[in-house]
Coordinates of C-alpha atoms and ligand atoms in Angstrom, one line a residue:
Chain A
M24 CA 0.0 0.0 0.0
Q25 CA 2.4 2.6 1.2
Q26 CA 5.8 3.0 -0.3
N27 CA 9.0 5.0 0.4
E28 CA 11.5 6.4 -2.0
I29 CA 14.9 6.5 -0.6
R30 CA 17.9 8.2 -2.2
I31 CA 21.3 7.4 -1.0
E32 CA 23.9 10.2 -1.4
Q33 CA 27.5 10.5 -0.2
R34 CA 28.4 13.9 1.1
D35 CA 32.0 13.9 2.0
S36 CA 32.2 11.4 4.9
V37 CA 28.4 11.3 5.5
T38 CA 26.1 8.9 3.9
V39 CA 22.7 10.7 3.5
L40 CA 19.5 8.5 3.2
E41 CA 16.8 10.8 2.0
I42 CA 13.6 9.1 2.9
Q43 CA 10.3 10.3 1.1
G44 CA 7.0 9.2 2.8
D45 CA 5.5 8.0 6.0
I46 CA 7.5 5.8 8.4
T47 CA 5.3 3.0 9.5
V48 CA 5.6 -0.7 9.5
F49 CA 5.2 -0.7 5.8
S50 CA 8.6 1.0 5.5
E51 CA 10.4 -2.0 6.7
P52 CA 11.7 -3.4 3.3
F53 CA 12.6 0.1 2.0
L54 CA 14.5 1.2 5.1
N55 CA 16.2 -2.1 5.6
E56 CA 17.4 -2.3 1.9
A57 CA 18.8 1.3 2.0
Y58 CA 20.5 0.7 5.2
T59 CA 22.1 -2.4 4.0
C60 CA 23.1 -0.8 0.9
A61 CA 24.7 2.0 2.7
S62 CA 26.6 -0.3 5.1
N63 CA 27.8 -2.5 2.3
Q64 CA 29.3 0.6 0.7
G65 CA 31.2 1.0 4.0
A66 CA 29.2 3.9 5.5
V67 CA 30.3 5.0 9.0
K68 CA 28.4 8.2 9.4
I69 CA 24.7 7.8 8.4
L70 CA 22.3 10.7 8.2
L71 CA 18.6 9.9 8.0
Q72 CA 16.8 12.7 6.3
F73 CA 13.0 12.5 6.7
D74 CA 10.2 14.4 4.9
G75 CA 9.0 17.0 7.3
N76 CA 5.4 16.2 6.5
A77 CA 5.7 12.5 7.1
Y78 CA 3.4 10.5 9.4
I79 CA 5.6 8.5 11.7
N80 CA 4.0 6.0 14.1
S81 CA 5.2 3.5 16.7
G82 CA 5.7 0.8 14.1
G83 CA 8.0 3.1 12.2
I84 CA 9.9 4.2 15.4
A85 CA 10.4 0.5 16.2
L86 CA 12.1 0.1 12.8
L87 CA 14.4 2.9 13.6
I88 CA 15.3 1.5 16.9
Q89 CA 16.2 -1.7 15.1
L90 CA 18.4 0.2 12.7
L91 CA 20.1 2.0 15.6
A92 CA 20.7 -1.3 17.3
K93 CA 22.4 -2.7 14.1
A94 CA 24.4 0.5 13.7
R95 CA 25.7 0.3 17.2
T96 CA 27.1 -3.2 16.7
R97 CA 28.9 -1.9 13.6
D98 CA 30.1 1.3 15.2
Q99 CA 28.3 3.6 12.8
E100 CA 27.2 7.0 13.8
V101 CA 23.5 7.8 13.0
A102 CA 22.0 11.2 13.0
I103 CA 18.5 12.4 12.0
T104 CA 17.2 15.5 10.2
G105 CA 14.1 16.7 8.6
L106 CA 11.7 16.1 11.5
S107 CA 8.8 18.3 12.3
A108 CA 8.6 19.9 15.7
H109 CA 6.2 17.3 16.8
F110 CA 8.3 14.3 15.9
K111 CA 11.4 15.9 17.4
K112 CA 9.4 15.9 20.6
I113 CA 8.2 12.3 20.2
F114 CA 11.8 11.1 19.5
H115 CA 12.9 12.8 22.7
M116 CA 10.2 11.2 24.6
V117 CA 11.0 7.7 23.4
G118 CA 14.8 8.4 24.0
I119 CA 15.9 8.0 20.5
T120 CA 18.0 11.1 21.0
K121 CA 20.3 9.2 23.3
F122 CA 21.6 7.2 20.3
A123 CA 21.1 9.6 17.3
K124 CA 21.6 13.3 17.2
I125 CA 18.8 15.3 15.8
Y126 CA 19.7 18.3 13.6
D127 CA 17.4 21.0 12.4
T128 CA 18.7 21.3 8.9
L129 CA 20.7 19.1 6.5
Q130 CA 23.5 21.8 6.3
E131 CA 23.9 21.8 10.1
A132 CA 24.0 18.0 10.2
L133 CA 26.7 17.8 7.5
Q134 CA 28.8 20.5 9.1
K135 CA 28.7 19.0 12.6
M136 CA 29.1 15.4 11.5
S137 CA 32.2 15.8 9.3
Chain B
M26 CA -26.2 6.7 26.7
N27 CA -26.6 3.1 25.6
V28 CA -29.8 1.1 25.6
T29 CA -30.3 -2.5 24.6
S30 CA -32.7 -3.2 21.9
D31 CA -35.1 -6.2 21.6
Q32 CA -32.3 -8.2 19.9
G33 CA -29.8 -7.7 22.6
E34 CA -27.5 -5.6 20.6
M35 CA -26.8 -2.2 21.9
I36 CA -27.9 1.0 20.1
R37 CA -25.8 4.0 20.7
F38 CA -27.3 7.4 20.8
L39 CA -25.2 10.1 19.4
D40 CA -25.7 13.6 20.7
E41 CA -25.1 17.0 19.2
Q42 CA -21.5 17.2 20.3
T43 CA -20.6 13.7 19.2
L44 CA -19.1 12.5 16.0
E45 CA -18.3 9.0 15.1
V46 CA -16.1 7.3 12.4
N47 CA -16.6 3.5 11.7
L48 CA -13.5 2.0 10.1
P49 CA -12.7 -1.4 8.5
N50 CA -9.8 -3.2 10.5
K51 CA -7.1 -2.2 8.0
L52 CA -3.6 -1.2 8.8
G53 CA -3.1 2.3 7.3
Y54 CA -6.7 3.4 7.8
E55 CA -5.8 4.7 11.2
R56 CA -4.8 7.7 9.2
I57 CA -8.4 8.5 8.3
A58 CA -9.6 8.5 11.9
M59 CA -6.4 10.7 12.6
D60 CA -7.3 13.2 10.0
C61 CA -11.0 13.3 11.0
T62 CA -10.1 13.8 14.7
A63 CA -7.6 16.5 13.7
S64 CA -10.3 18.2 11.5
F65 CA -12.7 18.3 14.5
A66 CA -10.1 19.5 16.9
R67 CA -9.2 22.4 14.5
I68 CA -12.7 23.4 14.1
V69 CA -13.4 23.6 17.9
G70 CA -10.2 25.7 18.2
F71 CA -7.1 23.6 19.5
V72 CA -3.7 24.8 18.5
P73 CA -1.6 23.0 16.0
E74 CA 0.8 21.6 18.6
R75 CA -2.1 19.9 20.6
I76 CA -3.6 18.7 17.4
S77 CA -0.4 16.8 16.5
D78 CA -0.5 15.2 19.9
L79 CA -4.0 14.1 19.4
K80 CA -3.2 12.8 16.0
T81 CA -0.3 10.6 17.3
A82 CA -2.5 9.3 20.2
V83 CA -5.5 8.5 18.0
A84 CA -3.3 6.6 15.4
E85 CA -1.7 4.6 18.2
A86 CA -4.9 3.7 19.7
C87 CA -6.4 2.7 16.4
L88 CA -3.3 0.6 15.6
N89 CA -3.7 -1.2 18.9
A90 CA -7.5 -1.8 18.3
M91 CA -6.7 -3.3 14.8
E92 CA -3.6 -5.4 15.9
H93 CA -4.4 -6.5 19.4
G94 CA -8.1 -5.9 20.0
N95 CA -9.3 -7.1 16.7
R96 CA -6.2 -9.5 16.1
G97 CA -6.1 -8.3 12.5
R98 CA -9.4 -9.8 11.6
S99 CA -10.4 -8.2 8.3
D100 CA -14.1 -8.4 9.1
A101 CA -13.8 -6.5 12.4
R102 CA -14.5 -2.9 12.8
V103 CA -12.9 0.0 14.8
I104 CA -15.1 2.8 16.0
V105 CA -13.7 6.1 17.0
S106 CA -16.1 8.4 18.7
M107 CA -15.2 12.0 19.5
N108 CA -16.9 14.6 21.6
F109 CA -16.2 18.3 22.6
D110 CA -18.2 19.8 25.4
G111 CA -16.5 23.3 25.2
Q112 CA -13.7 22.2 27.7
T113 CA -12.9 18.7 27.1
F114 CA -12.1 16.9 23.8
S115 CA -12.6 13.2 24.3
V116 CA -11.9 10.4 21.8
S117 CA -12.9 6.8 22.4
V118 CA -11.5 4.1 20.3
M119 CA -13.5 0.8 20.4
D120 CA -12.6 -2.6 19.1
E121 CA -14.2 -6.1 19.4
G122 CA -11.6 -7.6 21.7
E123 CA -11.2 -8.3 25.4
G124 CA -9.0 -5.4 26.4
I125 CA -5.5 -5.1 27.6
V126 CA -4.5 -8.0 29.9
E127 CA -1.6 -6.1 31.5
L128 CA -0.6 -2.4 31.0
P129 CA 2.9 -2.4 29.8
E130 CA 5.8 -0.7 31.6
D131 CA 7.3 2.3 30.0
P132 CA 9.9 1.5 27.3
D133 CA 13.5 1.5 28.1
I134 CA 15.4 2.6 25.0
E135 CA 18.7 1.3 26.4
K136 CA 17.3 -2.2 26.6
K137 CA 15.8 -1.9 23.3
I138 CA 19.1 -0.9 21.6
E139 CA 20.9 -3.8 23.4
R140 CA 18.1 -6.1 22.3
L141 CA 17.1 -7.0 25.8
E142 CA 13.6 -5.8 25.1
P143 CA 11.6 -5.9 21.9
P144 CA 11.7 -2.7 19.8
R145 CA 7.9 -2.5 19.9
G146 CA 5.8 -1.4 22.9
L147 CA 5.7 2.4 22.4
G148 CA 2.0 3.0 21.6
I149 CA 0.5 3.1 25.1
F150 CA 3.5 5.0 26.4
L151 CA 3.0 7.7 23.8
I152 CA -0.8 7.9 24.3
R153 CA -0.3 8.3 28.1
R154 CA 2.5 11.0 27.5
L155 CA 0.5 13.1 25.0
M156 CA -3.0 13.1 26.5
D157 CA -4.2 14.7 29.5
H158 CA -6.2 11.7 30.6
V159 CA -6.5 8.1 29.5
E160 CA -8.8 5.3 30.5
F161 CA -8.3 1.7 29.5
N162 CA -10.4 -1.3 29.1
K163 CA -13.8 0.5 29.4
L164 CA -16.8 -1.5 28.4
S165 CA -18.7 -0.4 25.4
D166 CA -21.4 -1.9 23.3
Q167 CA -18.6 -2.7 20.7
G168 CA -16.4 -4.6 23.1
N169 CA -13.3 -2.9 24.5
M170 CA -12.8 0.8 24.6
L171 CA -9.9 3.2 25.2
R172 CA -11.0 6.7 26.2
M173 CA -8.6 9.6 26.0
V174 CA -9.1 13.3 26.9
L175 CA -7.5 16.5 25.8
K176 CA -8.4 19.6 27.8
M177 CA -8.9 23.0 26.2
S178 CA -7.5 25.0 29.2
R179 CA -3.9 23.7 28.8
S180 CA -3.1 26.7 26.4
H181 CA -5.5 25.1 23.9
Chain C
M18 CA -26.8 -4.6 2.1
N19 CA -29.7 -3.5 4.4
V20 CA -31.9 -5.7 6.7
T21 CA -34.8 -4.6 8.7
S22 CA -34.5 -5.6 12.4
D23 CA -37.7 -6.4 14.6
Q24 CA -38.1 -3.0 15.5
G25 CA -38.5 -1.8 12.0
E26 CA -35.3 0.2 11.9
M27 CA -32.7 -0.7 9.4
I28 CA -29.3 -2.2 10.4
R29 CA -26.6 -1.5 7.9
F30 CA -23.8 -3.9 7.4
L31 CA -20.4 -2.3 6.7
D32 CA -18.1 -4.2 4.5
E33 CA -14.3 -4.2 4.4
Q34 CA -14.1 -1.4 1.9
T35 CA -16.6 0.8 3.6
L36 CA -16.0 3.6 6.1
E37 CA -18.7 5.7 7.6
V38 CA -18.7 9.1 9.5
N39 CA -21.7 10.0 11.5
L40 CA -22.0 13.8 12.1
P41 CA -24.2 16.1 14.1
N42 CA -26.3 18.5 11.8
K43 CA -24.1 21.4 12.5
L44 CA -23.1 23.9 9.7
G45 CA -19.1 23.9 9.6
Y46 CA -19.0 20.2 10.4
E47 CA -19.1 19.4 6.7
R48 CA -15.3 20.1 6.9
I49 CA -14.9 17.0 9.0
A50 CA -16.6 14.8 6.4
M51 CA -14.7 16.6 3.7
D52 CA -11.2 15.9 5.4
C53 CA -12.1 12.4 6.2
T54 CA -13.1 11.5 2.5
A55 CA -10.1 13.3 1.3
S56 CA -7.9 11.2 3.7
F57 CA -9.5 8.0 2.4
A58 CA -9.1 9.1 -1.3
R59 CA -5.4 10.0 -0.7
I60 CA -4.7 6.6 0.8
V61 CA -6.2 4.7 -2.1
G62 CA -4.2 6.8 -4.5
F63 CA -6.3 9.6 -6.0
V64 CA -4.3 12.6 -7.3
P65 CA -4.6 16.0 -5.5
E66 CA -6.7 17.5 -8.2
R67 CA -9.4 14.9 -8.0
I68 CA -9.3 15.0 -4.3
S69 CA -10.1 18.7 -4.4
D70 CA -13.0 17.9 -6.7
L71 CA -14.2 15.3 -4.1
K72 CA -13.8 17.6 -1.2
T73 CA -16.0 20.3 -2.8
A74 CA -18.7 17.8 -3.8
V75 CA -18.8 16.1 -0.3
A76 CA -18.9 19.5 1.4
E77 CA -21.9 20.6 -0.8
A78 CA -23.8 17.4 -0.3
C79 CA -23.4 17.7 3.5
L80 CA -24.4 21.3 3.5
N81 CA -27.5 20.4 1.6
A82 CA -28.2 17.4 3.9
M83 CA -28.0 19.8 6.8
E84 CA -29.9 22.8 5.5
H85 CA -32.5 21.1 3.2
G86 CA -32.8 17.4 4.2
N87 CA -32.6 17.9 8.0
R88 CA -33.9 21.4 7.8
G89 CA -31.3 22.7 10.3
R90 CA -32.7 20.4 13.2
S91 CA -29.8 20.2 15.7
D92 CA -30.8 16.6 16.8
A93 CA -30.8 15.3 13.3
R94 CA -27.6 13.3 11.9
V95 CA -25.8 13.3 8.6
I96 CA -24.2 10.0 7.6
V97 CA -21.4 9.9 5.1
S98 CA -20.6 6.5 3.9
M99 CA -17.6 5.9 1.6
N100 CA -16.4 2.9 -0.3
F101 CA -13.6 2.1 -2.7
D102 CA -13.6 -1.1 -4.7
G103 CA -10.3 -0.6 -6.5
Q104 CA -12.0 1.2 -9.5
T105 CA -14.7 3.3 -8.1
F106 CA -14.7 5.6 -5.0
S107 CA -18.3 6.2 -3.9
V108 CA -19.7 8.5 -1.3
S109 CA -23.2 8.5 0.0
V110 CA -24.4 11.3 2.1
M111 CA -27.7 10.5 4.0
D112 CA -30.0 12.9 5.7
E113 CA -33.4 12.3 7.5
G114 CA -35.4 14.3 4.9
E115 CA -37.7 13.5 2.1
G116 CA -35.3 14.2 -0.8
I117 CA -35.2 16.8 -3.5
V118 CA -38.5 17.8 -4.9
E119 CA -37.3 19.3 -8.1
L120 CA -33.8 19.2 -9.5
P121 CA -32.7 22.7 -10.0
E122 CA -31.7 24.1 -13.3
D123 CA -28.0 25.1 -13.9
P124 CA -27.3 28.5 -12.3
D125 CA -27.2 31.5 -14.8
I126 CA -24.6 34.0 -13.5
E127 CA -25.8 36.8 -15.6
K128 CA -29.3 36.6 -14.0
K129 CA -27.8 36.3 -10.5
I130 CA -25.7 39.4 -11.0
E131 CA -28.9 41.2 -12.4
R132 CA -30.7 40.0 -9.3
L133 CA -33.2 38.1 -11.5
E134 CA -32.2 34.8 -9.8
P135 CA -31.2 34.3 -6.1
P136 CA -27.4 34.1 -5.5
R137 CA -27.7 30.6 -4.0
G138 CA -28.4 27.5 -6.0
L139 CA -24.8 26.3 -6.9
G140 CA -24.3 23.2 -4.8
I141 CA -25.9 20.5 -7.0
F142 CA -24.5 22.1 -10.0
L143 CA -21.0 21.8 -8.6
I144 CA -21.5 18.2 -7.5
R145 CA -22.7 17.2 -10.9
R146 CA -19.9 19.0 -12.7
L147 CA -17.1 17.7 -10.4
M148 CA -18.1 14.0 -10.0
D149 CA -18.1 11.2 -12.6
H150 CA -21.8 10.1 -11.6
V151 CA -24.4 11.4 -9.2
E152 CA -27.7 9.7 -8.0
F153 CA -30.3 11.7 -6.2
N154 CA -33.1 10.7 -3.9
K155 CA -32.0 7.2 -3.2
L156 CA -33.8 5.6 -0.3
S157 CA -31.6 4.5 2.5
D158 CA -32.3 3.3 6.1
Q159 CA -31.5 6.9 7.2
G160 CA -33.9 8.6 4.8
N161 CA -32.7 10.4 1.8
M162 CA -29.4 9.6 0.2
L163 CA -27.2 11.3 -2.5
R164 CA -24.6 9.0 -4.0
M165 CA -21.7 10.2 -5.9
V166 CA -19.0 8.4 -7.7
L167 CA -15.4 9.2 -8.8
K168 CA -13.8 6.8 -11.1
M169 CA -10.1 5.9 -10.7
S170 CA -9.4 5.5 -14.5
R171 CA -9.9 9.1 -15.3
S172 CA -6.1 9.7 -14.7
H173 CA -6.7 8.9 -11.0
Chain D
M3 CA -17.7 29.8 15.0
Q4 CA -15.5 30.8 12.0
Q5 CA -14.1 34.2 11.6
N6 CA -12.3 36.2 8.9
E7 CA -9.7 38.8 9.2
I8 CA -9.8 41.3 6.5
R9 CA -7.2 44.1 5.9
I10 CA -7.9 47.0 3.6
E11 CA -5.0 48.6 1.9
Q12 CA -4.8 51.2 -0.8
R13 CA -2.3 50.4 -3.5
D14 CA -2.3 53.4 -5.9
S15 CA -5.8 53.3 -7.5
V16 CA -6.5 49.7 -6.2
T17 CA -8.2 48.9 -2.9
V18 CA -7.0 45.6 -1.8
L19 CA -9.1 43.5 0.6
E20 CA -6.8 40.8 2.0
I21 CA -9.2 38.2 3.3
Q22 CA -7.8 35.7 5.7
G23 CA -9.7 32.4 6.4
D24 CA -12.5 30.3 4.8
I25 CA -15.2 31.8 2.6
T26 CA -18.6 30.4 3.7
V27 CA -21.9 31.7 4.9
F28 CA -20.2 32.7 8.2
S29 CA -18.2 35.2 6.2
E30 CA -21.1 37.4 5.5
P31 CA -20.7 40.1 8.2
F32 CA -16.9 40.3 7.6
L33 CA -17.1 40.6 3.9
N34 CA -20.0 43.0 3.9
E35 CA -18.3 45.3 6.4
A36 CA -15.1 45.4 4.4
Y37 CA -16.8 46.0 1.1
T38 CA -18.9 48.8 2.6
C39 CA -15.9 50.3 4.3
A40 CA -14.0 50.3 0.9
S41 CA -17.0 51.7 -1.0
N42 CA -17.5 54.4 1.5
Q43 CA -13.8 55.5 1.1
G44 CA -14.7 55.8 -2.6
A45 CA -13.0 52.7 -4.0
V46 CA -13.5 52.1 -7.8
K47 CA -11.1 49.2 -8.2
I48 CA -11.3 46.6 -5.7
L49 CA -9.1 43.5 -5.6
L50 CA -10.2 40.6 -3.4
Q51 CA -7.1 38.7 -2.2
F52 CA -7.9 35.3 -0.8
D53 CA -5.9 33.0 1.3
G54 CA -4.7 30.2 -1.0
N55 CA -5.6 27.5 1.6
A56 CA -9.1 28.8 2.3
Y57 CA -12.1 26.5 2.0
I58 CA -14.6 28.1 -0.1
N59 CA -18.0 26.7 -0.5
S60 CA -21.3 27.5 -2.4
G61 CA -22.5 29.7 0.5
G62 CA -19.2 31.8 0.2
I63 CA -19.5 31.9 -3.5
A64 CA -23.1 33.3 -3.1
L65 CA -21.8 36.1 -1.0
L66 CA -19.2 37.0 -3.7
I67 CA -22.0 37.1 -6.3
Q68 CA -23.9 39.4 -4.1
L69 CA -20.9 41.6 -3.8
L70 CA -20.3 41.6 -7.6
A71 CA -23.9 42.5 -8.2
K72 CA -23.6 45.6 -5.8
A73 CA -20.2 46.5 -7.3
R74 CA -21.9 46.5 -10.8
T75 CA -24.6 49.0 -9.8
R76 CA -21.8 51.3 -8.5
D77 CA -19.5 50.9 -11.6
Q78 CA -16.7 49.4 -9.5
E79 CA -14.2 47.0 -11.1
V80 CA -13.6 43.9 -9.0
A81 CA -10.8 41.4 -9.5
I82 CA -9.7 38.4 -7.5
T83 CA -6.3 36.9 -6.5
G84 CA -4.9 34.2 -4.2
L85 CA -7.1 31.3 -5.4
S86 CA -5.8 27.8 -5.6
A87 CA -6.0 26.0 -8.8
H88 CA -9.1 24.2 -7.7
F89 CA -11.0 27.4 -6.8
K90 CA -9.9 29.0 -10.0
K91 CA -11.6 26.1 -11.8
I92 CA -14.7 26.4 -9.6
F93 CA -15.0 30.2 -10.2
H94 CA -14.8 29.5 -14.0
M95 CA -17.4 26.8 -13.8
V96 CA -19.8 29.1 -11.9
G97 CA -19.1 31.9 -14.3
I98 CA -17.7 34.5 -11.8
T99 CA -14.9 35.1 -14.2
K100 CA -17.4 36.9 -16.5
F101 CA -17.7 39.6 -13.8
A102 CA -14.4 39.5 -12.0
K103 CA -10.9 39.0 -13.6
I104 CA -8.8 36.4 -11.8
Y105 CA -5.0 37.1 -11.5
D106 CA -2.4 34.6 -10.4
T107 CA -0.5 37.0 -8.2
L108 CA -1.0 40.3 -6.3
Q109 CA 1.7 41.9 -8.4
E110 CA 0.1 40.9 -11.7
A111 CA -3.3 42.1 -10.5
L112 CA -2.0 45.6 -9.4
Q113 CA 0.0 46.0 -12.6
K114 CA -2.9 45.2 -14.9
M115 CA -5.6 47.0 -12.9
S116 CA -3.8 50.4 -12.7
Ligands
ADP227 N1 -6.9 -2.5 22.2 C1 -6.1 -3.6 22.8 N2 -6.7 -4.8 23.1 C2 -6.0 -5.7 23.6 N3 -4.7 -5.5 24.0 C3 -4.1 -4.4 23.8 C4 -4.9 -3.3 23.1 N4 -3.9 -2.2 23.1 C5 -2.8 -2.7 23.6 N5 -2.9 -3.9 24.0 C6 -1.8 -4.7 24.8 O1 -0.8 -3.8 25.2 C7 0.5 -4.1 24.7 C8 1.3 -2.8 24.5 O2 0.8 -1.9 23.6 P1 1.6 -0.8 22.9 O3 2.3 0.0 24.0 O4 0.8 -0.1 22.0 O5 2.7 -1.5 22.0 P2 2.7 -2.5 20.9 O6 1.3 -2.3 20.1 O7 3.9 -2.2 20.0 O8 2.8 -4.0 21.5 C9 0.2 -4.8 23.3 O9 1.3 -5.6 23.1 C10 -1.0 -5.6 23.8 O10 -0.7 -6.8 24.4
ADP228 N1 -30.7 16.7 0.7 C1 -31.7 17.5 0.2 N2 -32.9 17.3 0.7 C2 -33.9 18.0 0.2 N3 -33.9 18.9 -0.8 C3 -32.7 19.2 -1.3 C4 -31.6 18.5 -0.8 N4 -30.4 18.9 -1.5 C5 -30.8 19.9 -2.3 N5 -32.3 20.1 -2.2 C6 -33.0 21.0 -2.9 O1 -32.4 21.4 -4.1 C7 -32.2 22.9 -4.2 C8 -30.8 23.2 -4.8 O2 -29.8 22.9 -4.0 P1 -28.3 23.5 -4.4 O3 -28.1 23.5 -5.8 O4 -27.3 22.8 -3.5 O5 -28.5 25.0 -3.9 P2 -28.9 25.7 -2.5 O6 -28.6 24.7 -1.4 O7 -28.0 27.0 -2.4 O8 -30.3 26.0 -2.5 C9 -32.2 23.3 -2.7 O9 -32.7 24.6 -2.6 C10 -33.4 22.4 -2.2 O10 -34.6 22.8 -2.4

């Protein structure tokens, strides 16, 4: 039903996953494929760039937690940008921010990460 | 107000402040309940920030009703009833299940990342954190009901 | 499918593609039905342009149900039922009235500007122009029903 | 329930009514007051600038038709801007465009009207 389009782009040392669309349980194949692809290319710094209008629910957040768990075992740094104020708050509440920095803009993220 | 008809099923009377959405038990359709609730809350004057809270809470309650209450049964229904009395915006989400057996503990992100706890289990936590008041396992004519309340006073 | 219960009222069975919104008869609340229909149409894949058409048609049908069908009675209800079968998106708007006595002629803007015709009388014209198919005065268990159809084929 | 905020601004020979909010039957007092106020100030060229996100229904369009009828008896020129593509289409369907020009932008309207 619901699909994501994910573009992978290397910006200096940072691998940006630009994720279009909602983040729900239906995102699983898309998110996993993009993450695996980035990892196979040797990514060590990964920036997840969400669509500010996306609907993100607990199923989608669970997928992100799984991604963060994998990244930790591989010593990858993961950061997040493109969240609306509401989802920034939600990510704080859940504690995602303990394992992934949240940046307001792509520019700020790229600058601070490299 | 509920009354029982001759046939034993319940007939619900909807009053002038109450609006109801009756959804098929289909993952993804929680968005419709969410958009409908947001539209109602906007009309009665809630601010965008509180509407976002409400949207997430309604979506999570509907997902739980679909997955846990109705156990994914495609012929089951989810009924979302919403009411605003000038002060209190309340949303009830009804499913055909038995209710929650045990309220989950708050999620522990460290444990989740260490894989000592499943990644799921965030819905009820979010609902409780975002709403002003939540009641679980209320009995309704449809089966199980979760009722949540948003108060106008709290800076809309 | 409709069946009549022992009490003579009708019980409507909602199938897996059908979603229903039950609204109080309150001017302004047509927006909620409109946003809910738009949300459903978006999920099933209609393009924004057609969703705008649908929103206007649903709003106009609800306004008519409130004003003409239910004659502004605050205890009456408007029921909006929507269904998508993979090809056809249909929306039925039900009120507790008797239906339209005479279908109006298309509005004549020149006459309206010259005040030879009242400024109102645009709703049914817009519904007919925007939807692929419209049926008036259908009998439903709620009373009068307007049914309108949007086809997926027409470039979504 | 629903309110409009209307700002009246004189731009050379054009009186701009900048209308915030939905256009429905509830707009009647707001729209009438703004129009009367502009007319009393001697406006001859009136530009209605709508909010592109507004919800406009048949009740609101009927109010506009009444405004156009009044403007005609007073030899005022009325034009419209700030409509979404959808409402441009609707205004064409109803025939509003026979009595009020629709412009894509405020700039274009001001330029063509003066
Ligand atoms: N409507 C419901 N009916 C029955 N059980 C429920 C319902 N909602 C929640 N639960 C139970 O509460 C648990 C926690 O729910 P939640 O916090 O939303 O996380 P998750 O849905 O990811 O498990 C569920 O796993 C389920 O056992
Ligand atoms: N649901 C309805 N029930 C009864 N009569 C209706 C209904 N909808 C429309 N009508 C009749 O059709 C006429 C035209 O409706 P419409 O084109 O929407 O314009 P308006 O609502 O401005 O009169 C109404 O004036 C009314 O007499």
